[in-house]
Short mmCIF file of N, CA and C in Angstrom, two decimals:
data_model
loop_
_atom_site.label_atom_id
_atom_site.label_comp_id
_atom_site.label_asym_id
_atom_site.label_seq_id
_atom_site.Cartn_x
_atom_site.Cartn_y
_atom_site.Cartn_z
N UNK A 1 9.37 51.66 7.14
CA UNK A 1 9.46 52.30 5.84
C UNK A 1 8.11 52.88 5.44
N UNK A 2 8.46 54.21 4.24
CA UNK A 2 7.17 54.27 3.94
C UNK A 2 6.91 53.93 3.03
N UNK A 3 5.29 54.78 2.19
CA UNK A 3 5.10 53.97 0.52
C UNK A 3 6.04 54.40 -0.21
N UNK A 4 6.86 55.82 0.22
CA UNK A 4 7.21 56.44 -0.81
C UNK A 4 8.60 55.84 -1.08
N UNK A 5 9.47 55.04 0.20
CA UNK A 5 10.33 54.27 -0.02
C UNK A 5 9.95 53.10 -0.43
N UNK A 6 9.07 51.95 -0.93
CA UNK A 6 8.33 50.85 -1.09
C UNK A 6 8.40 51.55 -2.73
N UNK A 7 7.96 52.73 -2.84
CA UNK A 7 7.70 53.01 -4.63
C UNK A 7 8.98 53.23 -4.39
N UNK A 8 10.32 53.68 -4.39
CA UNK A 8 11.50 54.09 -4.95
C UNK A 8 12.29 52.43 -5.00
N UNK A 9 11.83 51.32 -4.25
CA UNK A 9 12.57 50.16 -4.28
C UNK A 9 11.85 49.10 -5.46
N UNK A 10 10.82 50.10 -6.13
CA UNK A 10 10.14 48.98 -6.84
C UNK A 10 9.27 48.07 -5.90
N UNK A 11 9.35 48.11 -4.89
CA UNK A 11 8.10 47.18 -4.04
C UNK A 11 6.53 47.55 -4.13
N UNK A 12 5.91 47.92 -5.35
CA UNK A 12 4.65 48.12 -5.47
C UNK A 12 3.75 47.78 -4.74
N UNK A 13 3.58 46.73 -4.31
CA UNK A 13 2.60 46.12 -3.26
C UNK A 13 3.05 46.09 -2.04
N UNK A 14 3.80 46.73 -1.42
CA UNK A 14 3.91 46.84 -0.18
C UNK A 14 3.45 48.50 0.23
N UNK A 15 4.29 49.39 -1.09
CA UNK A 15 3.91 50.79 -1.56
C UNK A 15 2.17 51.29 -1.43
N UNK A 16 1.85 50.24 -1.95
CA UNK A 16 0.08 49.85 -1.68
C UNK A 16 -0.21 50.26 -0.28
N UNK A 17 0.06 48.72 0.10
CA UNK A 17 -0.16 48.80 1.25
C UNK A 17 -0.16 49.91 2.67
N UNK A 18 1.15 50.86 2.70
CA UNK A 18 0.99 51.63 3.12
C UNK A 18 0.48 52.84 2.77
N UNK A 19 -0.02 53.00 1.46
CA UNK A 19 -0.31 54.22 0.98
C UNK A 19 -1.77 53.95 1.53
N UNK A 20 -2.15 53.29 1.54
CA UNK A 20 -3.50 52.81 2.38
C UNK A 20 -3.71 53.01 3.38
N UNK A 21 -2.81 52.86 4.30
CA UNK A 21 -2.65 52.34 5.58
C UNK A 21 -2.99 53.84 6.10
N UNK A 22 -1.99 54.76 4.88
CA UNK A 22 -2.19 56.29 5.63
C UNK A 22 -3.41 56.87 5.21
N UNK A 23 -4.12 56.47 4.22
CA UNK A 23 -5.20 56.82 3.42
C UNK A 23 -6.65 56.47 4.48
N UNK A 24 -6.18 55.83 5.14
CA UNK A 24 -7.15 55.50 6.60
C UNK A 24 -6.74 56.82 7.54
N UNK A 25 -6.55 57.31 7.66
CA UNK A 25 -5.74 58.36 8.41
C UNK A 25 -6.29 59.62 7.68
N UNK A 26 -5.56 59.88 6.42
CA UNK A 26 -6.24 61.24 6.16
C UNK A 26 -6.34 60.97 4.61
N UNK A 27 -7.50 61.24 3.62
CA UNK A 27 -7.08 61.18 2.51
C UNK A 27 -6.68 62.37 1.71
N UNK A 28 -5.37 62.67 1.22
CA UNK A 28 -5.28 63.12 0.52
C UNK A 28 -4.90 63.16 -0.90
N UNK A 29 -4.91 64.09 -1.79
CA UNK A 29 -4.43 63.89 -3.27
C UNK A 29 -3.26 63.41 -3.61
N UNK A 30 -2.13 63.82 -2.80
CA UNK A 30 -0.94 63.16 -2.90
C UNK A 30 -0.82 61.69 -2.38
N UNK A 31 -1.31 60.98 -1.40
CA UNK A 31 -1.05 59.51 -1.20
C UNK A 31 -2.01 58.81 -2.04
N UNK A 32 -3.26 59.45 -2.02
CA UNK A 32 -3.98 58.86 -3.61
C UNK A 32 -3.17 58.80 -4.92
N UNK A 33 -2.87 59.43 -5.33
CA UNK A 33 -1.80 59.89 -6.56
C UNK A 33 -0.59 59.26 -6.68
N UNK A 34 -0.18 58.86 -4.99
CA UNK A 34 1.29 57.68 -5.15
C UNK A 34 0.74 56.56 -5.44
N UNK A 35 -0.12 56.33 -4.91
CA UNK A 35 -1.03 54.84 -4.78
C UNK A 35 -1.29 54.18 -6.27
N UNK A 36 -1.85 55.50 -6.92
CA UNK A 36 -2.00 55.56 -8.35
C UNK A 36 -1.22 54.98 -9.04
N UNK A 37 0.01 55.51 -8.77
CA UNK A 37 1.16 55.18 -9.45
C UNK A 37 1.84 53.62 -9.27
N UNK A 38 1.79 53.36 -8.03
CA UNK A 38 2.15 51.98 -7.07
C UNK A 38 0.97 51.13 -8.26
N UNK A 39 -0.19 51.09 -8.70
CA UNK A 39 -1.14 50.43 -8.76
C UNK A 39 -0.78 50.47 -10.67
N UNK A 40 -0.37 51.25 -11.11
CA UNK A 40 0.16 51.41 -12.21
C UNK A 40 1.36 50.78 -13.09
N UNK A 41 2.05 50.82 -11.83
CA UNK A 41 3.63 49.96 -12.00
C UNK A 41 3.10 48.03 -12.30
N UNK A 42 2.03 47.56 -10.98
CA UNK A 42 1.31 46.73 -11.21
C UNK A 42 0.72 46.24 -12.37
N UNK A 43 0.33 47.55 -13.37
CA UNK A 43 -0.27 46.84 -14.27
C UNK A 43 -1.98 46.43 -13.79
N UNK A 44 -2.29 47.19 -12.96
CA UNK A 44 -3.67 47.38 -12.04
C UNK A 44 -4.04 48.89 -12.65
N UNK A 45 -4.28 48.70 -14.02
CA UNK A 45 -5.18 50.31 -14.65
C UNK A 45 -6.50 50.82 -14.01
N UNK A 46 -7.46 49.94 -13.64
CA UNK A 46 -8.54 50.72 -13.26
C UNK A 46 -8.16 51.14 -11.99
N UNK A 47 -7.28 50.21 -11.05
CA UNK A 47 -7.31 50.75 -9.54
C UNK A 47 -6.32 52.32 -9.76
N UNK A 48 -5.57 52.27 -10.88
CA UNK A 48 -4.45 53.42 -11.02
C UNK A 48 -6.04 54.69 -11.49
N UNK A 49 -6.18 54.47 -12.30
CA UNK A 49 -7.11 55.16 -12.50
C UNK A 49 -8.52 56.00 -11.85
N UNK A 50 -8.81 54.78 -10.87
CA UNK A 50 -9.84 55.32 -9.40
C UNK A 50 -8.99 56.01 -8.90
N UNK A 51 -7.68 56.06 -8.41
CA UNK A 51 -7.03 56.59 -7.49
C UNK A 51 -6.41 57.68 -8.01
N UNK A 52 -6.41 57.77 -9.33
CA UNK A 52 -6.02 59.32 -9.75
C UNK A 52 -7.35 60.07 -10.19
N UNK A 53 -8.75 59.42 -10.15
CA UNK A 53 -9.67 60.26 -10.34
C UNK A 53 -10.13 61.00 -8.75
N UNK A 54 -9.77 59.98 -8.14
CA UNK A 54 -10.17 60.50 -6.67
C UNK A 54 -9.27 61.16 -5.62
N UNK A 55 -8.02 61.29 -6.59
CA UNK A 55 -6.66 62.54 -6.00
C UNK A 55 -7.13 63.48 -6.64
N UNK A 56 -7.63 64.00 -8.02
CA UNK A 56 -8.17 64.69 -8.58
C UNK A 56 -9.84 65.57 -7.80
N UNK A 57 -10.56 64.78 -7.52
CA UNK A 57 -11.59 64.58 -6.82
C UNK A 57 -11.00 65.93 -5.46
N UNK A 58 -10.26 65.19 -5.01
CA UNK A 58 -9.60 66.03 -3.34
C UNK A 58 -9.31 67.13 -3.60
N UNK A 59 -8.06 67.39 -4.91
CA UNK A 59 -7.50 68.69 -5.58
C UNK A 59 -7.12 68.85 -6.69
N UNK A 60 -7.85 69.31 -7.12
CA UNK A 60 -8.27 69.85 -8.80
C UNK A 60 -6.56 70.62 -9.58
N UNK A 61 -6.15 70.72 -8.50
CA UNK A 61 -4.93 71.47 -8.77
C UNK A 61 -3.30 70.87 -9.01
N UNK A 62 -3.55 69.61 -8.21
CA UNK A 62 -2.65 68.59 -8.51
C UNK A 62 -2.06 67.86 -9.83
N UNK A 63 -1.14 68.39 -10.50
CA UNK A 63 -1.55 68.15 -11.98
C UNK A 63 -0.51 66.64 -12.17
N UNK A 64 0.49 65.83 -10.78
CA UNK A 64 0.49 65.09 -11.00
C UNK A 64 -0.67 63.57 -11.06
N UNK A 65 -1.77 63.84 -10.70
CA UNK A 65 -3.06 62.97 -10.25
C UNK A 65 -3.47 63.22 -11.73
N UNK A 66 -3.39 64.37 -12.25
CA UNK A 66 -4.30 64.36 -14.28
C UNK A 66 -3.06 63.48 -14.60
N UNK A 67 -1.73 63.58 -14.61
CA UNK A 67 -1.10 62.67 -15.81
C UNK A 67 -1.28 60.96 -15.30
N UNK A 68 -1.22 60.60 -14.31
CA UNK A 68 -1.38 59.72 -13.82
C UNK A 68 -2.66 58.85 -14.48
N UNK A 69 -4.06 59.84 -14.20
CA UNK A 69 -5.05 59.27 -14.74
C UNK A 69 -4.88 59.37 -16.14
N UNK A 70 -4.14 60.20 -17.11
CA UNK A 70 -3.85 60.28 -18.36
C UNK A 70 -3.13 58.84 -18.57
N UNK A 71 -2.19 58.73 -18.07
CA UNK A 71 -1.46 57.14 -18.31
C UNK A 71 -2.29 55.92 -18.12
N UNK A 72 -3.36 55.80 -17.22
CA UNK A 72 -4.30 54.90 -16.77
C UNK A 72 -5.18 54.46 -17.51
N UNK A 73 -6.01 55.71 -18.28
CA UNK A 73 -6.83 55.83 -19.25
C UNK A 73 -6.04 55.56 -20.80
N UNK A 74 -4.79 55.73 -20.93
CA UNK A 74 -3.81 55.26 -22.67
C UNK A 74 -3.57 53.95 -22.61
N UNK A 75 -3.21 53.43 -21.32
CA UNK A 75 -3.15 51.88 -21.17
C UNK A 75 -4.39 50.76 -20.85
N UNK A 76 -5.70 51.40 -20.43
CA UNK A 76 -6.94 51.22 -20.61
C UNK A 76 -7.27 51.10 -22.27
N UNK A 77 -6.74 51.66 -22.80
CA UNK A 77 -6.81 51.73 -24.74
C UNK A 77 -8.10 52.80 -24.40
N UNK A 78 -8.53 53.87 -23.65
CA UNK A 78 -9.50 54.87 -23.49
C UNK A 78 -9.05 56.04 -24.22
N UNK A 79 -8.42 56.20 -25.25
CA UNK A 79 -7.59 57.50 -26.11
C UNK A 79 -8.76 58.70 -25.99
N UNK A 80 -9.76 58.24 -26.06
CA UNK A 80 -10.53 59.48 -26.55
C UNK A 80 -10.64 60.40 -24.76
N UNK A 81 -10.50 59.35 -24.22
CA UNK A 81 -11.18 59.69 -22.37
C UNK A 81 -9.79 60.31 -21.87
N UNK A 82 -8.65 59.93 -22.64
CA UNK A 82 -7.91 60.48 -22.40
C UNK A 82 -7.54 62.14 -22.80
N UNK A 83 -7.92 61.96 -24.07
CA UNK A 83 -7.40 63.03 -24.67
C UNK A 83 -8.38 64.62 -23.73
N UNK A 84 -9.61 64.05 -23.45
CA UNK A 84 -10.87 64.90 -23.14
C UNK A 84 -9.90 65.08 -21.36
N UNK A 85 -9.41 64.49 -21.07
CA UNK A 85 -9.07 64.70 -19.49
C UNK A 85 -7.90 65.66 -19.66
N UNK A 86 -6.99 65.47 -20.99
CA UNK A 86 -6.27 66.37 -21.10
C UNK A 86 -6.67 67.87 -21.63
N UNK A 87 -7.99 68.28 -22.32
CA UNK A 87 -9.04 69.26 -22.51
C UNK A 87 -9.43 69.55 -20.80
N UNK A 88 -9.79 68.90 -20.14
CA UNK A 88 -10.26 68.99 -18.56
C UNK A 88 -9.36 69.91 -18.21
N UNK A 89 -8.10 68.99 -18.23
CA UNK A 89 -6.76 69.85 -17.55
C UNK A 89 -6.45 71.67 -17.89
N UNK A 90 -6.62 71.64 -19.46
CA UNK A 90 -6.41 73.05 -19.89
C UNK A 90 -7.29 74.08 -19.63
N UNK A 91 -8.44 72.87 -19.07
CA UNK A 91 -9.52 74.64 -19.29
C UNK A 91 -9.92 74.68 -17.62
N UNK A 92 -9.23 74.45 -16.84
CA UNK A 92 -9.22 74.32 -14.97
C UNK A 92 -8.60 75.43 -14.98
N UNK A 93 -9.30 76.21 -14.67
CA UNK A 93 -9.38 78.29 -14.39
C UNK A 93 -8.19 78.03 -13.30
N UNK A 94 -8.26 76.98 -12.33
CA UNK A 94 -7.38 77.08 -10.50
C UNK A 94 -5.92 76.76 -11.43
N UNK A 95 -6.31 75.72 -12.70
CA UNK A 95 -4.62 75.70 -12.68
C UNK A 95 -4.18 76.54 -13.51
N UNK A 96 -4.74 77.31 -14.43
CA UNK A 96 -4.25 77.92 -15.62
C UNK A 96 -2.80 78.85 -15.23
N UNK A 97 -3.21 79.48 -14.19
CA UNK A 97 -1.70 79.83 -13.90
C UNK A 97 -0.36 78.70 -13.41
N UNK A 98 -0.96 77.96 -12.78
CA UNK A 98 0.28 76.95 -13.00
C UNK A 98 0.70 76.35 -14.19
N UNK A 99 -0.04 76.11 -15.32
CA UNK A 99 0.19 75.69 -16.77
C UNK A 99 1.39 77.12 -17.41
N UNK A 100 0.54 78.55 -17.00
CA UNK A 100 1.27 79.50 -17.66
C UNK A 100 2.76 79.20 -17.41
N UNK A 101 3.00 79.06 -15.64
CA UNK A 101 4.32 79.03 -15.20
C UNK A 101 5.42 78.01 -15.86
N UNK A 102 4.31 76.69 -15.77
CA UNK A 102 5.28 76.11 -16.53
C UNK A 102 5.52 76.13 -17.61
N UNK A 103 4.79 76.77 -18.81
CA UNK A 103 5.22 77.19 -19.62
C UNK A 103 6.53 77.68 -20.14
N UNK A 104 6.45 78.61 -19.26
CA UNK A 104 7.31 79.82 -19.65
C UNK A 104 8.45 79.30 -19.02
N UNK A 105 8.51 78.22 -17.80
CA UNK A 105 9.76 77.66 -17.97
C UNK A 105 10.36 76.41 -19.07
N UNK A 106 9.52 75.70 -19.55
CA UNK A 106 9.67 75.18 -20.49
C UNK A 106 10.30 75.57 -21.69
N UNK A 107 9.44 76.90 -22.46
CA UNK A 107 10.36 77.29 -23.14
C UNK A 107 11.76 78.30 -22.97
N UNK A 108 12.21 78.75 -21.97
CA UNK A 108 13.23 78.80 -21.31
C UNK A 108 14.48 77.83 -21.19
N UNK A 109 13.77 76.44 -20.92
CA UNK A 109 14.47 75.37 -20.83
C UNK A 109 14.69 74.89 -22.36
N UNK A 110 13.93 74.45 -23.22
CA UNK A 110 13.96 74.28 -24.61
C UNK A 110 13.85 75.07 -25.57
N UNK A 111 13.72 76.09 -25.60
CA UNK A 111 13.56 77.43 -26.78
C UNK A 111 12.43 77.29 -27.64
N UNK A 112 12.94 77.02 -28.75
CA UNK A 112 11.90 76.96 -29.86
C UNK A 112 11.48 75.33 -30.14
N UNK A 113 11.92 74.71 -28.95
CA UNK A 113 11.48 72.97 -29.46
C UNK A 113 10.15 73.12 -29.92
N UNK A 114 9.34 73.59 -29.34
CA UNK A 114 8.10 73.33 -29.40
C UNK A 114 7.67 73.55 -31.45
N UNK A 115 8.85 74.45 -31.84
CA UNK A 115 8.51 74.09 -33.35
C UNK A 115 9.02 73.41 -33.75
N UNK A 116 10.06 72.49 -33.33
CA UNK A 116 10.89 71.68 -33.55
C UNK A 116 9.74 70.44 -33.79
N UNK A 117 9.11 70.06 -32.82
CA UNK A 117 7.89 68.88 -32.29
C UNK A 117 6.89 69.15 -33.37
N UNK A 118 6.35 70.90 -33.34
CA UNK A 118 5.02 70.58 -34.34
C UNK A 118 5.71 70.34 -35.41
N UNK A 119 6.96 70.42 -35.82
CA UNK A 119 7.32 70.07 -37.21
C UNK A 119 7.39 68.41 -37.06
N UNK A 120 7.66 67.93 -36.22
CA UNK A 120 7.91 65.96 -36.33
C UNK A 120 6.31 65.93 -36.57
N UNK A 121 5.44 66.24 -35.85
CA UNK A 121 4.50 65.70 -35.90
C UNK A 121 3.14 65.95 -37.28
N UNK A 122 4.39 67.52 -37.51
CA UNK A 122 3.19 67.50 -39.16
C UNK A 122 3.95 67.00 -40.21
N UNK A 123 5.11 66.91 -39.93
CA UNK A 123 6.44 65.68 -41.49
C UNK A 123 5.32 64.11 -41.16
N UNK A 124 4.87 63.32 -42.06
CA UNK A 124 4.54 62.47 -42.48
C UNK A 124 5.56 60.92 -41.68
N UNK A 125 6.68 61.08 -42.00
CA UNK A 125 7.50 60.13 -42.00
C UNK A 125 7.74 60.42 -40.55
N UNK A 126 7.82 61.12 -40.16
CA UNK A 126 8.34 61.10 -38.76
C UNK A 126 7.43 61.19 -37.86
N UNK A 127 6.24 61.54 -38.14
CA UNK A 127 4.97 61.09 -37.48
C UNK A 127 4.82 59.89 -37.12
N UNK A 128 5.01 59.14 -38.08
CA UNK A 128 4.71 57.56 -37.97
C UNK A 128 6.08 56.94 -36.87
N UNK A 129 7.23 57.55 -37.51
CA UNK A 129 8.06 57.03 -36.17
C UNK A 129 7.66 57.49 -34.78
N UNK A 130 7.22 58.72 -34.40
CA UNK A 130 6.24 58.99 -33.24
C UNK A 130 5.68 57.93 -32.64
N UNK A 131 4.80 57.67 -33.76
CA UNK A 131 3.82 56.88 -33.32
C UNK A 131 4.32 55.59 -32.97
N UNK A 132 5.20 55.08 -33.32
CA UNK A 132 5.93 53.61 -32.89
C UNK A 132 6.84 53.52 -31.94
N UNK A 133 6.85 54.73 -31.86
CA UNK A 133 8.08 55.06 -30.15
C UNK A 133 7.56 56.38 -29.36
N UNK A 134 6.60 55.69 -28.63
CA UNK A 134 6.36 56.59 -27.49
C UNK A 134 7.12 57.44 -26.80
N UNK A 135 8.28 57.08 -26.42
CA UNK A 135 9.98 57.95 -25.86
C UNK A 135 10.10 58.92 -26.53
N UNK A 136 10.16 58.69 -27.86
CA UNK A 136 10.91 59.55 -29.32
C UNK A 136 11.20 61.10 -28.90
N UNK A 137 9.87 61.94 -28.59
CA UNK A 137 9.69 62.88 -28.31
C UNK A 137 10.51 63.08 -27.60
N UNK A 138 10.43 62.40 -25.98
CA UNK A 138 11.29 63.33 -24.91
C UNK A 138 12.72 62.99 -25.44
N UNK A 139 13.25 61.97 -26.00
CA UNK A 139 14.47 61.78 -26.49
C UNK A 139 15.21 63.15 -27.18
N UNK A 140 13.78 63.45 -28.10
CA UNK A 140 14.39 64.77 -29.01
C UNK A 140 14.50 65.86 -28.12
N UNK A 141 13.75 66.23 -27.27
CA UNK A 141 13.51 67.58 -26.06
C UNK A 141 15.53 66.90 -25.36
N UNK A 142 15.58 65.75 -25.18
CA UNK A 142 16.71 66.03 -24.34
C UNK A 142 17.92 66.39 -25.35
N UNK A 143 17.73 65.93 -26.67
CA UNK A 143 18.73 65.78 -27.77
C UNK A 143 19.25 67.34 -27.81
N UNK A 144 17.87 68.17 -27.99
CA UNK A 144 17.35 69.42 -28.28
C UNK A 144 18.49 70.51 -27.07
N UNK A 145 17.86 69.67 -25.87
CA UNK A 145 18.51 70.63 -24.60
C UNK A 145 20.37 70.50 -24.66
N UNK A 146 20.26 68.76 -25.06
CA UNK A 146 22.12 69.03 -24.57
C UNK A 146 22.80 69.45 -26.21
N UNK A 147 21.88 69.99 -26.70
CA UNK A 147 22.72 70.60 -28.15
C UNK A 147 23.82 71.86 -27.93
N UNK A 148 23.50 72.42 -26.69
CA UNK A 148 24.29 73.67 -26.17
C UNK A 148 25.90 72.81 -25.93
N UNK A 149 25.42 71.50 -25.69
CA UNK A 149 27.00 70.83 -25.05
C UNK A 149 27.87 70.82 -26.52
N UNK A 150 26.66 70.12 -27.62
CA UNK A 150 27.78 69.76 -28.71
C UNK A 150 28.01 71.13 -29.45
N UNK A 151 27.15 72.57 -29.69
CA UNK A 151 27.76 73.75 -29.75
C UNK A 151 29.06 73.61 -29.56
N UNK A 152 29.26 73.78 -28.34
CA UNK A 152 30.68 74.12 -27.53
C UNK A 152 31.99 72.77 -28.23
N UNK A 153 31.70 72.09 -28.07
CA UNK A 153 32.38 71.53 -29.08
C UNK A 153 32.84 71.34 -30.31
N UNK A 154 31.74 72.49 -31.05
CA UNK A 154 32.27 72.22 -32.77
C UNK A 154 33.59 73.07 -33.13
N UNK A 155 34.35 73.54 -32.27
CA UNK A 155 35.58 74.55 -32.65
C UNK A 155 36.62 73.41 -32.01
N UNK A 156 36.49 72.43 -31.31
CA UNK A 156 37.07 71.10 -31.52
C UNK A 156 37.54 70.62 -32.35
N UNK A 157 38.37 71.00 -33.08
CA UNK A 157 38.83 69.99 -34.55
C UNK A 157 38.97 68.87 -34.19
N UNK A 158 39.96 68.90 -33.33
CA UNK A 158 40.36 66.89 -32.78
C UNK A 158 39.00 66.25 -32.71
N UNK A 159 38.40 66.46 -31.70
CA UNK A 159 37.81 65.77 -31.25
C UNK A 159 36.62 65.79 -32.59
N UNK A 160 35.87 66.67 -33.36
CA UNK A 160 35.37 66.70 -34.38
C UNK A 160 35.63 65.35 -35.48
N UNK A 161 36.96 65.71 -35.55
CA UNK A 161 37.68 64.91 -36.62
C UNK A 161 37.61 63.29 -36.21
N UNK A 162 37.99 62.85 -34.84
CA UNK A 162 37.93 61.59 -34.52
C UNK A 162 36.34 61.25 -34.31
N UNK A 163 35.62 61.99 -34.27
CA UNK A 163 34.29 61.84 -34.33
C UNK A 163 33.56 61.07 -35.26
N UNK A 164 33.73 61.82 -36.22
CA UNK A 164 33.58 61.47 -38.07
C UNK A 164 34.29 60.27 -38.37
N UNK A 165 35.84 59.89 -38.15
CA UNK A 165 36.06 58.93 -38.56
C UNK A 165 35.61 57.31 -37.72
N UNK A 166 35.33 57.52 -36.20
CA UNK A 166 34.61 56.77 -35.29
C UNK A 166 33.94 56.30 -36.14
N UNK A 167 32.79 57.29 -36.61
CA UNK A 167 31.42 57.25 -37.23
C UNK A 167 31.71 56.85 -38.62
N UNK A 168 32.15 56.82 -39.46
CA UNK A 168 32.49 56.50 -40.46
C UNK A 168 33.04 55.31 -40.82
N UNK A 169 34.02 54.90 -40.26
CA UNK A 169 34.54 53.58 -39.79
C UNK A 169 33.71 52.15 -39.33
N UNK A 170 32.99 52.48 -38.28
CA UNK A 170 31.98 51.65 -37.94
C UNK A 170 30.80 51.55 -38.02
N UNK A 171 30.32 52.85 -38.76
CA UNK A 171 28.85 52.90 -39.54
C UNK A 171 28.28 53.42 -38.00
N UNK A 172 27.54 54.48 -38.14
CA UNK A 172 26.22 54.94 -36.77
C UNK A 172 25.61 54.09 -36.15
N UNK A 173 24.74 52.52 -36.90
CA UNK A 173 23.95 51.44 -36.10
C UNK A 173 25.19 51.03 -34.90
N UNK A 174 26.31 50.52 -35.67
CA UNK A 174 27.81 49.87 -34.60
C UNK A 174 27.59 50.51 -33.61
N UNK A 175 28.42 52.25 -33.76
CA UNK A 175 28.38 52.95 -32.72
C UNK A 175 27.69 53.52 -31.80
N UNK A 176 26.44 53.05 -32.01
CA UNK A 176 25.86 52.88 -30.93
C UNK A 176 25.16 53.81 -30.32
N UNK A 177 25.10 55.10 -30.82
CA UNK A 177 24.99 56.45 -30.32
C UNK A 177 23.56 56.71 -29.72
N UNK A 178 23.69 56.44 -28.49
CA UNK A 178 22.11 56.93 -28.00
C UNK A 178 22.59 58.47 -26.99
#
């Protein structure tokens, strides 16, 4: 097996181990960067963190090795080292066109979320829920994306109608709705 099956089984320390094993062999940004991650799952921040500064180190262009060390450095409690690595990231001339690309698929994929977000995050009240649920965000981006599904559904009367009374009946906390 390799690391990359060792990381998909949850076996972190075996994931290690071979990400090493090949890292004797050749180093590159990507088995540094799994390693990262393997060392992360651990709950091993600085080793996650060497190993995404030094996938970074190899290729500047790798932008899974910046979030990696971004996660390393938030669970380090390093916010500020973080935030500055995410300044690093934006102003890297090699990636700026890969940032553009994904961009522009992003908002493609989500539309106007992105005013959707600066609005949570400049409302007061919902800032603070932000801040107490790390998830929140991507929750809303997915809420955001499968809104095209419940579109298509609102000319549904039935199903509309049994909706409401579901919801009504057993109160929203009951039902459970994630």
């Amino acid at each position: 097996l390799e690391g990359n099956d060792f990381l998909k089984m949850k076996q972190y320390g075996k994931a290690i181990e071979k990400y090493s094993e090949a890292l004797e062999i050749e180093q590159n940004a990507i088995l540094l960067s799994n390693r990262a991650l393997a060392h992360y799952h651990l709950q091993k921040f600085e080793e996650a963190l060497y190993d995404a500064q030094q996938a970074i180190i190899k290729d500047s262009t790798y932008i899974k090795a910046y979030a990696r060390r971004f996660d390393a450095l938030m669970k380090l409690d390093r916010v500020v080292d973080a935030l500055q690595s995410v300044v690093e990231l934006k102003n890297n001339v090699e990636l700026s066109s890969k940032i553009e690309e994904a961009s522009v698929v992003l908002k493609k994929k989500f539309g106007p979320v992105d005013e959707l977000i600066e609005f949570i995050n400049s409302t007061p009240t919902t800032r603070i829920e932000v801040a107490c649920d790390k998830d929140l965000l991507n929750r809303v981006k997915a809420f955001y994306q499968a809104k095209n599904i419940l579109i298509s559904f609102q000319d549904d009367k039935p199903l509309v109608k049994v909706l409401w009374i579901v919801w009504d009946r057993i109160g929203y906390e009951k039902a459970n709705w994630k």
